[in-house]
């Protein structure tokens, strides 16, 4: 069976005014994080950390640092878990969730941190991600964009869960979370992402996408969007090297997760919450 007829002319196209809602979402996320930090994460950190480590005092600098790190990871875990569940709820019933060719068939769909040694790399990742999200909407590539988000957010849930567990003294849960994090990163970001998603954006899109129905030139679609997607792969490989070092360290330390190889910056000790 062929693809059902689609009335391309009746479609609505993205407008720049659609992005006016972005500042509202930014304020909303800031408010949610502030409330969770103040009324949930702070209480949870004190309860989990200081009840298990009686030698640690909240009044000490080390105690405040641990509280701050716990709250940061708790927020990231909450965000990534929410984003992952949202991405899956939107995509799992769609035909293009399992068949990448359907990315390109039919009309396009519309829909505070501690500074570390990899701050520059992280900022590059954030900038690339923001541009990709915007272009996914403008180019009407929301299908592939939503799958890319789902792939990348899944691993981060286990990363932040592992950090929370380590700060709270639950070493076994931290070890298990780290192993799941490494495994999911390898499968989703280093295998599925390049060999399915990037293959689709590089090869499947060429014969399938009806370029006459889009406002932008083919090279802008193909080279700009695809180069940004490949830059994510480069960043994934870079972070995989860091994780490999941590994995080796975990094996040498008889299974215990060590400190984050992305060491905190020198200025962190001078700043308090």
PDB file of C-alpha atoms in Angstrom:
ATOM      1  CA  UNK A   1       0.000   0.000   0.000  1.00  0.00           C
ATOM      2  CA  UNK A   2       1.224   3.444  -0.811  1.00  0.00           C
ATOM      3  CA  UNK A   3       1.239   6.538   1.312  1.00  0.00           C
ATOM      4  CA  UNK A   4      -2.240   8.065   1.816  1.00  0.00           C
ATOM      5  CA  UNK A   5      -2.937  11.243  -0.085  1.00  0.00           C
ATOM      6  CA  UNK A   6      -1.966  14.330   1.849  1.00  0.00           C
ATOM      7  CA  UNK A   7      -3.257  17.849   1.226  1.00  0.00           C
ATOM      8  CA  UNK A   8       0.041  19.685   1.529  1.00  0.00           C
ATOM      9  CA  UNK A   9      -1.490  22.967   0.389  1.00  0.00           C
ATOM     10  CA  UNK A  10      -3.898  22.929   3.352  1.00  0.00           C
ATOM     11  CA  UNK A  11      -1.104  22.672   5.899  1.00  0.00           C
ATOM     12  CA  UNK A  12      -0.096  25.421   8.247  1.00  0.00           C
ATOM     13  CA  UNK A  13       3.563  26.385   8.289  1.00  0.00           C
ATOM     14  CA  UNK A  14       5.670  27.489  11.247  1.00  0.00           C
ATOM     15  CA  UNK A  15       5.643  31.201  12.048  1.00  0.00           C
ATOM     16  CA  UNK A  16       8.227  33.132  14.018  1.00  0.00           C
ATOM     17  CA  UNK A  17       5.458  34.339  16.326  1.00  0.00           C
ATOM     18  CA  UNK A  18       5.113  30.750  17.556  1.00  0.00           C
ATOM     19  CA  UNK A  19       8.376  31.185  19.458  1.00  0.00           C
ATOM     20  CA  UNK A  20       6.832  33.904  21.632  1.00  0.00           C
ATOM     21  CA  UNK A  21       5.831  31.174  24.076  1.00  0.00           C
ATOM     22  CA  UNK A  22       9.454  30.226  24.762  1.00  0.00           C
ATOM     23  CA  UNK A  23      10.063  32.937  27.420  1.00  0.00           C
ATOM     24  CA  UNK A  24       6.927  31.774  29.239  1.00  0.00           C
ATOM     25  CA  UNK A  25       8.207  28.209  29.374  1.00  0.00           C
ATOM     26  CA  UNK A  26      11.600  29.451  30.533  1.00  0.00           C
ATOM     27  CA  UNK A  27      10.000  31.352  33.419  1.00  0.00           C
ATOM     28  CA  UNK A  28       7.805  28.353  34.208  1.00  0.00           C
ATOM     29  CA  UNK A  29      10.783  25.971  34.426  1.00  0.00           C
ATOM     30  CA  UNK A  30      12.701  28.453  36.561  1.00  0.00           C
ATOM     31  CA  UNK A  31       9.750  28.759  38.950  1.00  0.00           C
ATOM     32  CA  UNK A  32       9.277  24.992  39.153  1.00  0.00           C
ATOM     33  CA  UNK A  33      12.956  24.450  39.901  1.00  0.00           C
ATOM     34  CA  UNK A  34      12.967  27.167  42.559  1.00  0.00           C
ATOM     35  CA  UNK A  35       9.949  25.674  44.330  1.00  0.00           C
ATOM     36  CA  UNK A  36      11.306  22.132  44.174  1.00  0.00           C
ATOM     37  CA  UNK A  37      14.732  23.271  45.396  1.00  0.00           C
ATOM     38  CA  UNK A  38      13.281  25.185  48.305  1.00  0.00           C
ATOM     39  CA  UNK A  39      10.477  22.912  49.489  1.00  0.00           C
ATOM     40  CA  UNK A  40      11.301  19.394  48.245  1.00  0.00           C
ATOM     41  CA  UNK A  41      14.943  18.800  47.310  1.00  0.00           C
ATOM     42  CA  UNK A  42      16.348  20.667  50.322  1.00  0.00           C
ATOM     43  CA  UNK A  43      14.241  18.617  52.730  1.00  0.00           C
ATOM     44  CA  UNK A  44      14.987  15.386  50.876  1.00  0.00           C
ATOM     45  CA  UNK A  45      18.729  16.054  50.831  1.00  0.00           C
ATOM     46  CA  UNK A  46      18.862  16.790  54.567  1.00  0.00           C
ATOM     47  CA  UNK A  47      16.853  13.675  55.330  1.00  0.00           C
ATOM     48  CA  UNK A  48      18.807  11.287  53.099  1.00  0.00           C
ATOM     49  CA  UNK A  49      22.331  12.649  53.515  1.00  0.00           C
ATOM     50  CA  UNK A  50      22.610  13.672  57.147  1.00  0.00           C
ATOM     51  CA  UNK A  51      20.622  10.784  58.589  1.00  0.00           C
ATOM     52  CA  UNK A  52      23.023   8.335  56.943  1.00  0.00           C
ATOM     53  CA  UNK A  53      26.216  10.284  57.587  1.00  0.00           C
ATOM     54  CA  UNK A  54      26.174  11.446  61.192  1.00  0.00           C
ATOM     55  CA  UNK A  55      29.691  12.848  60.906  1.00  0.00           C
ATOM     56  CA  UNK A  56      28.615  15.340  58.244  1.00  0.00           C
ATOM     57  CA  UNK A  57      27.346  18.661  59.587  1.00  0.00           C
ATOM     58  CA  UNK A  58      25.100  21.017  57.623  1.00  0.00           C
ATOM     59  CA  UNK A  59      26.962  23.983  59.094  1.00  0.00           C
ATOM     60  CA  UNK A  60      30.226  22.879  57.487  1.00  0.00           C
ATOM     61  CA  UNK A  61      31.319  23.844  54.001  1.00  0.00           C
ATOM     62  CA  UNK A  62      31.441  20.185  52.938  1.00  0.00           C
ATOM     63  CA  UNK A  63      27.862  19.718  54.093  1.00  0.00           C
ATOM     64  CA  UNK A  64      26.580  22.686  52.087  1.00  0.00           C
ATOM     65  CA  UNK A  65      28.469  21.536  48.983  1.00  0.00           C
ATOM     66  CA  UNK A  66      26.925  18.073  49.233  1.00  0.00           C
ATOM     67  CA  UNK A  67      23.450  19.545  49.671  1.00  0.00           C
ATOM     68  CA  UNK A  68      23.922  21.735  46.591  1.00  0.00           C
ATOM     69  CA  UNK A  69      25.166  18.853  44.455  1.00  0.00           C
ATOM     70  CA  UNK A  70      22.280  16.666  45.604  1.00  0.00           C
ATOM     71  CA  UNK A  71      19.711  19.327  44.675  1.00  0.00           C
ATOM     72  CA  UNK A  72      21.304  19.852  41.267  1.00  0.00           C
ATOM     73  CA  UNK A  73      21.176  16.146  40.433  1.00  0.00           C
ATOM     74  CA  UNK A  74      17.653  15.835  41.852  1.00  0.00           C
ATOM     75  CA  UNK A  75      16.454  18.606  39.526  1.00  0.00           C
ATOM     76  CA  UNK A  76      18.193  17.102  36.498  1.00  0.00           C
ATOM     77  CA  UNK A  77      16.790  13.659  37.270  1.00  0.00           C
ATOM     78  CA  UNK A  78      13.284  15.108  37.588  1.00  0.00           C
ATOM     79  CA  UNK A  79      13.633  17.082  34.358  1.00  0.00           C
ATOM     80  CA  UNK A  80      15.109  14.292  32.245  1.00  0.00           C
ATOM     81  CA  UNK A  81      12.589  11.758  33.530  1.00  0.00           C
ATOM     82  CA  UNK A  82       9.709  14.133  32.755  1.00  0.00           C
ATOM     83  CA  UNK A  83      11.129  14.968  29.319  1.00  0.00           C
ATOM     84  CA  UNK A  84      11.685  11.293  28.514  1.00  0.00           C
ATOM     85  CA  UNK A  85       8.160  10.301  29.532  1.00  0.00           C
ATOM     86  CA  UNK A  86       6.735  13.198  27.506  1.00  0.00           C
ATOM     87  CA  UNK A  87       8.801  12.278  24.438  1.00  0.00           C
ATOM     88  CA  UNK A  88       7.755   8.634  24.651  1.00  0.00           C
ATOM     89  CA  UNK A  89       4.086   9.493  25.197  1.00  0.00           C
ATOM     90  CA  UNK A  90       4.147  11.617  22.035  1.00  0.00           C
ATOM     91  CA  UNK A  91       6.080   9.208  19.815  1.00  0.00           C
ATOM     92  CA  UNK A  92       5.553   5.572  20.807  1.00  0.00           C
ATOM     93  CA  UNK A  93       2.245   5.133  18.930  1.00  0.00           C
ATOM     94  CA  UNK A  94       3.537   6.773  15.756  1.00  0.00           C
ATOM     95  CA  UNK A  95       4.673   4.776  12.743  1.00  0.00           C
ATOM     96  CA  UNK A  96       7.987   6.643  12.636  1.00  0.00           C
ATOM     97  CA  UNK A  97       8.843   5.453  16.164  1.00  0.00           C
ATOM     98  CA  UNK A  98       9.974   2.121  14.674  1.00  0.00           C
ATOM     99  CA  UNK A  99      10.356   2.963  10.979  1.00  0.00           C
ATOM    100  CA  UNK A 100      12.714   5.845  10.240  1.00  0.00           C
ATOM    101  CA  UNK A 101      11.478   6.159   6.643  1.00  0.00           C
ATOM    102  CA  UNK A 102       8.286   7.652   7.986  1.00  0.00           C
ATOM    103  CA  UNK A 103      10.252  10.626   9.304  1.00  0.00           C
ATOM    104  CA  UNK A 104      10.059  12.029   5.801  1.00  0.00           C
ATOM    105  CA  UNK A 105       6.664  10.821   4.475  1.00  0.00           C
ATOM    106  CA  UNK A 106       3.656  13.111   4.549  1.00  0.00           C
ATOM    107  CA  UNK A 107       3.376  16.548   6.143  1.00  0.00           C
ATOM    108  CA  UNK A 108       5.750  17.627   8.877  1.00  0.00           C
ATOM    109  CA  UNK A 109       4.458  17.713  12.444  1.00  0.00           C
ATOM    110  CA  UNK A 110       4.599  20.792  14.675  1.00  0.00           C
ATOM    111  CA  UNK A 111       4.444  20.665  18.101  1.00  0.00           C
ATOM    112  CA  UNK A 112      21.316  26.513  37.574  1.00  0.00           C
ATOM    113  CA  UNK A 113      24.421  24.358  37.436  1.00  0.00           C
ATOM    114  CA  UNK A 114      27.869  23.734  38.950  1.00  0.00           C
ATOM    115  CA  UNK A 115      30.633  24.746  36.560  1.00  0.00           C
ATOM    116  CA  UNK A 116      32.786  21.764  35.644  1.00  0.00           C
ATOM    117  CA  UNK A 117      35.907  21.173  33.603  1.00  0.00           C
ATOM    118  CA  UNK A 118      33.823  20.309  30.513  1.00  0.00           C
ATOM    119  CA  UNK A 119      31.834  23.556  30.736  1.00  0.00           C
ATOM    120  CA  UNK A 120      32.808  24.571  27.190  1.00  0.00           C
ATOM    121  CA  UNK A 121      31.782  21.224  25.726  1.00  0.00           C
ATOM    122  CA  UNK A 122      28.511  21.331  27.655  1.00  0.00           C
ATOM    123  CA  UNK A 123      27.742  24.811  26.328  1.00  0.00           C
ATOM    124  CA  UNK A 124      28.415  23.642  22.765  1.00  0.00           C
ATOM    125  CA  UNK A 125      26.009  20.771  23.374  1.00  0.00           C
ATOM    126  CA  UNK A 126      23.346  23.136  24.761  1.00  0.00           C
ATOM    127  CA  UNK A 127      23.689  25.556  21.830  1.00  0.00           C
ATOM    128  CA  UNK A 128      23.528  22.752  19.251  1.00  0.00           C
ATOM    129  CA  UNK A 129      20.501  21.255  20.994  1.00  0.00           C
ATOM    130  CA  UNK A 130      18.625  24.561  21.092  1.00  0.00           C
ATOM    131  CA  UNK A 131      19.339  25.196  17.396  1.00  0.00           C
ATOM    132  CA  UNK A 132      18.238  21.668  16.488  1.00  0.00           C
ATOM    133  CA  UNK A 133      15.009  22.032  18.450  1.00  0.00           C
ATOM    134  CA  UNK A 134      14.254  25.328  16.687  1.00  0.00           C
ATOM    135  CA  UNK A 135      15.144  23.971  13.236  1.00  0.00           C
ATOM    136  CA  UNK A 136      13.125  20.802  13.854  1.00  0.00           C
ATOM    137  CA  UNK A 137      10.105  23.039  14.257  1.00  0.00           C
ATOM    138  CA  UNK A 138      10.891  25.488  11.453  1.00  0.00           C
ATOM    139  CA  UNK A 139      11.799  22.733   8.957  1.00  0.00           C
ATOM    140  CA  UNK A 140       8.888  20.577  10.182  1.00  0.00           C
ATOM    141  CA  UNK A 141      11.230  17.784  11.230  1.00  0.00           C
ATOM    142  CA  UNK A 142       9.542  17.336  14.618  1.00  0.00           C
ATOM    143  CA  UNK A 143       9.389  13.578  14.098  1.00  0.00           C
ATOM    144  CA  UNK A 144      13.112  13.018  13.965  1.00  0.00           C
ATOM    145  CA  UNK A 145      13.664  15.768  16.530  1.00  0.00           C
ATOM    146  CA  UNK A 146      11.411  14.100  19.095  1.00  0.00           C
ATOM    147  CA  UNK A 147      13.162  10.751  18.644  1.00  0.00           C
ATOM    148  CA  UNK A 148      16.577  12.389  19.065  1.00  0.00           C
ATOM    149  CA  UNK A 149      15.379  13.972  22.319  1.00  0.00           C
ATOM    150  CA  UNK A 150      14.012  10.658  23.582  1.00  0.00           C
ATOM    151  CA  UNK A 151      17.268   8.866  22.787  1.00  0.00           C
ATOM    152  CA  UNK A 152      19.455  11.415  24.549  1.00  0.00           C
ATOM    153  CA  UNK A 153      17.296  12.055  27.630  1.00  0.00           C
ATOM    154  CA  UNK A 154      16.884   8.388  28.555  1.00  0.00           C
ATOM    155  CA  UNK A 155      20.490   7.891  29.706  1.00  0.00           C
ATOM    156  CA  UNK A 156      20.575  11.096  31.753  1.00  0.00           C
ATOM    157  CA  UNK A 157      17.821   9.819  34.053  1.00  0.00           C
ATOM    158  CA  UNK A 158      20.111   7.048  35.311  1.00  0.00           C
ATOM    159  CA  UNK A 159      23.109   9.400  35.531  1.00  0.00           C
ATOM    160  CA  UNK A 160      21.362  11.795  37.892  1.00  0.00           C
ATOM    161  CA  UNK A 161      19.739   8.948  39.848  1.00  0.00           C
ATOM    162  CA  UNK A 162      23.213   7.508  40.382  1.00  0.00           C
ATOM    163  CA  UNK A 163      24.543  10.861  41.606  1.00  0.00           C
ATOM    164  CA  UNK A 164      21.665  11.283  44.041  1.00  0.00           C
ATOM    165  CA  UNK A 165      22.265   7.763  45.350  1.00  0.00           C
ATOM    166  CA  UNK A 166      25.985   8.417  45.784  1.00  0.00           C
ATOM    167  CA  UNK A 167      25.440  11.694  47.642  1.00  0.00           C
ATOM    168  CA  UNK A 168      22.909   9.948  49.888  1.00  0.00           C
ATOM    169  CA  UNK A 169      25.211   7.039  50.688  1.00  0.00           C
ATOM    170  CA  UNK A 170      23.288   4.354  48.775  1.00  0.00           C
ATOM    171  CA  UNK A 171      26.360   2.931  47.067  1.00  0.00           C
ATOM    172  CA  UNK A 172      24.732  -0.188  45.603  1.00  0.00           C
ATOM    173  CA  UNK A 173      21.995   1.831  43.900  1.00  0.00           C
ATOM    174  CA  UNK A 174      24.656   4.259  42.636  1.00  0.00           C
ATOM    175  CA  UNK A 175      26.681   1.377  41.155  1.00  0.00           C
ATOM    176  CA  UNK A 176      23.649  -0.173  39.452  1.00  0.00           C
ATOM    177  CA  UNK A 177      22.465   3.201  38.108  1.00  0.00           C
ATOM    178  CA  UNK A 178      25.909   3.937  36.680  1.00  0.00           C
ATOM    179  CA  UNK A 179      26.072   0.578  34.897  1.00  0.00           C
ATOM    180  CA  UNK A 180      22.597   1.103  33.408  1.00  0.00           C
ATOM    181  CA  UNK A 181      23.628   4.628  32.411  1.00  0.00           C
ATOM    182  CA  UNK A 182      26.748   3.390  30.607  1.00  0.00           C
ATOM    183  CA  UNK A 183      24.848   0.569  28.904  1.00  0.00           C
ATOM    184  CA  UNK A 184      21.980   2.773  27.749  1.00  0.00           C
ATOM    185  CA  UNK A 185      24.427   5.425  26.531  1.00  0.00           C
ATOM    186  CA  UNK A 186      26.300   2.875  24.411  1.00  0.00           C
ATOM    187  CA  UNK A 187      23.142   1.333  22.952  1.00  0.00           C
ATOM    188  CA  UNK A 188      21.149   4.516  22.332  1.00  0.00           C
ATOM    189  CA  UNK A 189      23.774   7.175  21.585  1.00  0.00           C
ATOM    190  CA  UNK A 190      26.613   5.188  20.025  1.00  0.00           C
ATOM    191  CA  UNK A 191      24.718   2.438  18.203  1.00  0.00           C
ATOM    192  CA  UNK A 192      21.081   3.317  17.540  1.00  0.00           C
ATOM    193  CA  UNK A 193      21.626   7.045  17.011  1.00  0.00           C
ATOM    194  CA  UNK A 194      24.339   6.850  14.327  1.00  0.00           C
ATOM    195  CA  UNK A 195      23.299   3.620  12.587  1.00  0.00           C
ATOM    196  CA  UNK A 196      19.561   4.289  12.472  1.00  0.00           C
ATOM    197  CA  UNK A 197      18.803   7.968  12.994  1.00  0.00           C
ATOM    198  CA  UNK A 198      21.821   9.519  11.244  1.00  0.00           C
ATOM    199  CA  UNK A 199      21.599   6.923   8.501  1.00  0.00           C
ATOM    200  CA  UNK A 200      18.000   7.985   7.937  1.00  0.00           C
ATOM    201  CA  UNK A 201      18.812  11.714   7.936  1.00  0.00           C
ATOM    202  CA  UNK A 202      21.721  11.100   5.551  1.00  0.00           C
ATOM    203  CA  UNK A 203      20.332   8.530   3.101  1.00  0.00           C
ATOM    204  CA  UNK A 204      16.642   7.718   3.583  1.00  0.00           C
ATOM    205  CA  UNK A 205      15.649  11.366   3.426  1.00  0.00           C
ATOM    206  CA  UNK A 206      17.137  11.929  -0.053  1.00  0.00           C
ATOM    207  CA  UNK A 207      14.706   9.824  -2.148  1.00  0.00           C
ATOM    208  CA  UNK A 208      11.698  10.163   0.182  1.00  0.00           C
ATOM    209  CA  UNK A 209      11.399  13.824   1.188  1.00  0.00           C
ATOM    210  CA  UNK A 210       9.352  15.901  -1.244  1.00  0.00           C
ATOM    211  CA  UNK A 211      11.563  18.978  -1.415  1.00  0.00           C
ATOM    212  CA  UNK A 212       9.087  20.874  -3.600  1.00  0.00           C
ATOM    213  CA  UNK A 213       6.683  21.060  -0.692  1.00  0.00           C
ATOM    214  CA  UNK A 214       9.132  22.826   1.611  1.00  0.00           C
ATOM    215  CA  UNK A 215      10.082  26.481   1.780  1.00  0.00           C
ATOM    216  CA  UNK A 216      13.829  26.040   2.184  1.00  0.00           C
ATOM    217  CA  UNK A 217      16.475  24.859  -0.254  1.00  0.00           C
ATOM    218  CA  UNK A 218      17.567  21.233  -0.106  1.00  0.00           C
ATOM    219  CA  UNK A 219      21.182  21.984   0.906  1.00  0.00           C
ATOM    220  CA  UNK A 220      19.958  23.981   3.910  1.00  0.00           C
ATOM    221  CA  UNK A 221      17.918  21.007   5.051  1.00  0.00           C
ATOM    222  CA  UNK A 222      20.539  18.416   4.346  1.00  0.00           C
ATOM    223  CA  UNK A 223      23.842  20.015   5.316  1.00  0.00           C
ATOM    224  CA  UNK A 224      22.963  22.393   8.154  1.00  0.00           C
ATOM    225  CA  UNK A 225      20.537  20.102   9.976  1.00  0.00           C
ATOM    226  CA  UNK A 226      22.638  17.005   9.394  1.00  0.00           C
ATOM    227  CA  UNK A 227      25.912  18.639  10.459  1.00  0.00           C
ATOM    228  CA  UNK A 228      24.318  19.624  13.754  1.00  0.00           C
ATOM    229  CA  UNK A 229      23.101  16.058  14.271  1.00  0.00           C
ATOM    230  CA  UNK A 230      26.579  14.693  13.567  1.00  0.00           C
ATOM    231  CA  UNK A 231      28.089  17.184  15.997  1.00  0.00           C
ATOM    232  CA  UNK A 232      25.945  15.571  18.699  1.00  0.00           C
ATOM    233  CA  UNK A 233      27.530  12.234  17.822  1.00  0.00           C
ATOM    234  CA  UNK A 234      31.006  13.742  18.251  1.00  0.00           C
ATOM    235  CA  UNK A 235      30.019  15.038  21.691  1.00  0.00           C
ATOM    236  CA  UNK A 236      28.552  11.652  22.584  1.00  0.00           C
ATOM    237  CA  UNK A 237      31.858   9.982  21.727  1.00  0.00           C
ATOM    238  CA  UNK A 238      33.790  12.554  23.761  1.00  0.00           C
ATOM    239  CA  UNK A 239      31.665  11.896  26.843  1.00  0.00           C
ATOM    240  CA  UNK A 240      31.889   8.161  26.249  1.00  0.00           C
ATOM    241  CA  UNK A 241      35.669   8.402  26.690  1.00  0.00           C
ATOM    242  CA  UNK A 242      35.096  10.044  30.083  1.00  0.00           C
ATOM    243  CA  UNK A 243      32.618   7.345  31.052  1.00  0.00           C
ATOM    244  CA  UNK A 244      35.063   4.660  29.977  1.00  0.00           C
ATOM    245  CA  UNK A 245      37.608   6.111  32.395  1.00  0.00           C
ATOM    246  CA  UNK A 246      35.030   6.038  35.179  1.00  0.00           C
ATOM    247  CA  UNK A 247      34.104   2.457  34.292  1.00  0.00           C
ATOM    248  CA  UNK A 248      37.745   1.398  34.482  1.00  0.00           C
ATOM    249  CA  UNK A 249      38.044   3.192  37.810  1.00  0.00           C
ATOM    250  CA  UNK A 250      34.930   1.413  39.060  1.00  0.00           C
ATOM    251  CA  UNK A 251      36.417  -1.965  38.149  1.00  0.00           C
ATOM    252  CA  UNK A 252      39.718  -1.119  39.824  1.00  0.00           C
ATOM    253  CA  UNK A 253      37.899   0.053  42.963  1.00  0.00           C
ATOM    254  CA  UNK A 254      36.010  -3.248  43.159  1.00  0.00           C
ATOM    255  CA  UNK A 255      32.735  -1.974  41.802  1.00  0.00           C
ATOM    256  CA  UNK A 256      32.359   1.325  43.632  1.00  0.00           C
ATOM    257  CA  UNK A 257      31.518   4.388  41.564  1.00  0.00           C
ATOM    258  CA  UNK A 258      34.196   7.053  41.974  1.00  0.00           C
ATOM    259  CA  UNK A 259      33.974  10.804  41.669  1.00  0.00           C
ATOM    260  CA  UNK A 260      32.841  12.456  38.468  1.00  0.00           C
ATOM    261  CA  UNK A 261      35.818  12.682  36.114  1.00  0.00           C
ATOM    262  CA  UNK A 262      34.512  16.098  35.081  1.00  0.00           C
ATOM    263  CA  UNK A 263      36.129  17.767  38.065  1.00  0.00           C
ATOM    264  CA  UNK A 264      34.462  20.809  39.555  1.00  0.00           C
ATOM    265  CA  UNK A 265      36.000  24.100  38.610  1.00  0.00           C
ATOM    266  CA  UNK A 266      38.341  25.866  40.987  1.00  0.00           C
ATOM    267  CA  UNK A 267      35.733  28.506  41.662  1.00  0.00           C
ATOM    268  CA  UNK A 268      33.115  26.087  42.904  1.00  0.00           C
ATOM    269  CA  UNK A 269      34.510  25.938  46.422  1.00  0.00           C
ATOM    270  CA  UNK A 270      34.144  29.702  46.684  1.00  0.00           C
ATOM    271  CA  UNK A 271      30.447  29.795  45.805  1.00  0.00           C
ATOM    272  CA  UNK A 272      27.679  28.667  48.067  1.00  0.00           C
ATOM    273  CA  UNK A 273      23.966  28.137  47.567  1.00  0.00           C
TER     274      UNK A 273
END
